[in-house]
Coordinates of C-alpha atoms in Angstrom, one line a residue:
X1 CA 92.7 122.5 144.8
X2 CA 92.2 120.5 147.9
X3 CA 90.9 120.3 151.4
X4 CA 91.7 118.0 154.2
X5 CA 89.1 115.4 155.4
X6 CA 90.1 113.6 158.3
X7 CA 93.4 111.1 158.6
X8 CA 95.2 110.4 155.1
X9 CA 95.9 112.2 151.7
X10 CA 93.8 115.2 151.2
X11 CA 90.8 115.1 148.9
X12 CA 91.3 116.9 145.3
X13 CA 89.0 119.6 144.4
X14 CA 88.4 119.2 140.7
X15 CA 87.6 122.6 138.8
X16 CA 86.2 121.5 136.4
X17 CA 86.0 124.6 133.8
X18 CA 89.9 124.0 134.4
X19 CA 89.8 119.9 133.8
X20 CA 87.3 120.4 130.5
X21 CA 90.2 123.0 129.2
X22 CA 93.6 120.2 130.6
X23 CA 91.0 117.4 127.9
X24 CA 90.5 119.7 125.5
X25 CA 94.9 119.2 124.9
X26 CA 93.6 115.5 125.0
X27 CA 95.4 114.6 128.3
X28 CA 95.7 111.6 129.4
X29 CA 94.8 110.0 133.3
X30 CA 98.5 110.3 134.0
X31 CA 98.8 114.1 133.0
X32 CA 95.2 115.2 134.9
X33 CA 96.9 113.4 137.7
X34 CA 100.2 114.9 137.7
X35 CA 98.4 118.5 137.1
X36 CA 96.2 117.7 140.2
X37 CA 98.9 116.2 142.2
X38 CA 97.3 112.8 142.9
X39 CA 97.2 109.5 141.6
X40 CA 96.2 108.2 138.4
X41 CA 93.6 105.8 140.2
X42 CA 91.6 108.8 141.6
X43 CA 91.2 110.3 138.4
X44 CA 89.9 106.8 137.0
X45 CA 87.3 106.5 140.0
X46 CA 86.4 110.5 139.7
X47 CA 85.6 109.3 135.8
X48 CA 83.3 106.6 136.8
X49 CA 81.9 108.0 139.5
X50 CA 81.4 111.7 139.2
X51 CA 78.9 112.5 136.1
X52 CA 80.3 115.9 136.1
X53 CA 84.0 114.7 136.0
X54 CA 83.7 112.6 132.9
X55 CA 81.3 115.0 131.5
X56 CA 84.0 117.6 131.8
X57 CA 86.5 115.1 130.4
X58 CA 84.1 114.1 127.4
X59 CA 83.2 117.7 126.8
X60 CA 87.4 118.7 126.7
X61 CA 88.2 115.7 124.4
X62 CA 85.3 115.8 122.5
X63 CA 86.8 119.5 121.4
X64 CA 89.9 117.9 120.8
X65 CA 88.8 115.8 118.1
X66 CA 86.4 118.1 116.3
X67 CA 89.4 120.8 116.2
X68 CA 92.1 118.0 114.4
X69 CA 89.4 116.9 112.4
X70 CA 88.3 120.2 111.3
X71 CA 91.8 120.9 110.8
X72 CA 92.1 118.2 108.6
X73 CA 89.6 118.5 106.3
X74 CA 91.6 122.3 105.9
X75 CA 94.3 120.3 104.7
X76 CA 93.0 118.2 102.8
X77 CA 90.9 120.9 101.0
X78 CA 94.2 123.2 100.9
X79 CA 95.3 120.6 98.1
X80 CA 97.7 117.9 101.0
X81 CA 96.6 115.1 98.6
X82 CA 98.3 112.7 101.8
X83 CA 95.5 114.1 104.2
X84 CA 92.9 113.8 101.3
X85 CA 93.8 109.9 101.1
X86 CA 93.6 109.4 104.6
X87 CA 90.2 111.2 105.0
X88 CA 88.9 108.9 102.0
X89 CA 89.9 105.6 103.8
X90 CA 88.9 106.7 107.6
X91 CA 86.3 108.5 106.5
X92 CA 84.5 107.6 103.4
X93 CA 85.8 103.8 103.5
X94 CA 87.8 103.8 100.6
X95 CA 90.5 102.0 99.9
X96 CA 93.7 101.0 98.0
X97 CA 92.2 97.1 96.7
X98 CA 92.6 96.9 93.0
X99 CA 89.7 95.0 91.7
X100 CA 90.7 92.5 88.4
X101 CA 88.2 91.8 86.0
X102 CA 87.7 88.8 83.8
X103 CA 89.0 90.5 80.7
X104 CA 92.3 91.7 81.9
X105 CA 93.2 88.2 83.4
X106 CA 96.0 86.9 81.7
X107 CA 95.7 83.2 81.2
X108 CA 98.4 81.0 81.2
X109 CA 100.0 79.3 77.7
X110 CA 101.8 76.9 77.6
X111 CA 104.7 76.2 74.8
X112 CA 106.2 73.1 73.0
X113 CA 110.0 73.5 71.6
X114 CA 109.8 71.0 68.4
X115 CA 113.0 70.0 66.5
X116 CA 113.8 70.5 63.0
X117 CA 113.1 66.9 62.2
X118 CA 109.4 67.2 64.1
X119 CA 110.0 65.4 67.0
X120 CA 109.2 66.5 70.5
X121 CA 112.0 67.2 73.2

């Protein structure tokens, strides 16, 4: 997992068959560093600057999301009217506005109290 390289911490060998499987659980910086025993700043500067890195990375999380969201649309289609509702809004942009046409607008009245002997109060 690493070799030594002079004075100073060892460098990290990255497998990355082993990094694309650690994204594919969605893992954060913090996690790939604590799995590959360094610090959370190497893993950002392996992501910028090692195409394969990220690619690996991308690849892992990119299977992440396609398995929740496959295993969404499941429940959705399994009858979980909740997961159905969220698909709608995230998915297919729909949403919970009421709209209010003209004819069901109530307008306002307004009342006058008259006395027996026709006067106004």
């Amino acid at each position: 997992m690493e070799e030594r390289r002079g004075k100073g911490q060892p460098k990290v060998v990255f497998d990355y068959v082993v990094l694309e499987d650690l994204s594919r659980s969605y893992c954060s910086f913090i996690e790939l560093a604590k799995f590959y025993n360094c610090s959370e700043q190497t893993i950002e500067k392996y992501y910028k600057n090692d195409p394969e890195f990220k690619t690996a990375v991308d690849r892992g999380r990119f299977e992440a999301v396609k398995g929740l969201r496959r295993k969404q649309f499941e429940m959705a289609m399994d009858g979980n009217t909740q997961m159905a509702v969220f698909l709608g809004k995230n998915i297919l942009g729909q949403t919970d506005k009421q709209e209010i046409d003209n004819l069901s607008r109530v307008e306002p009245i307004s009342v006058e109290i008259v006395n027996p002997d026709g006067s106004l109060t």
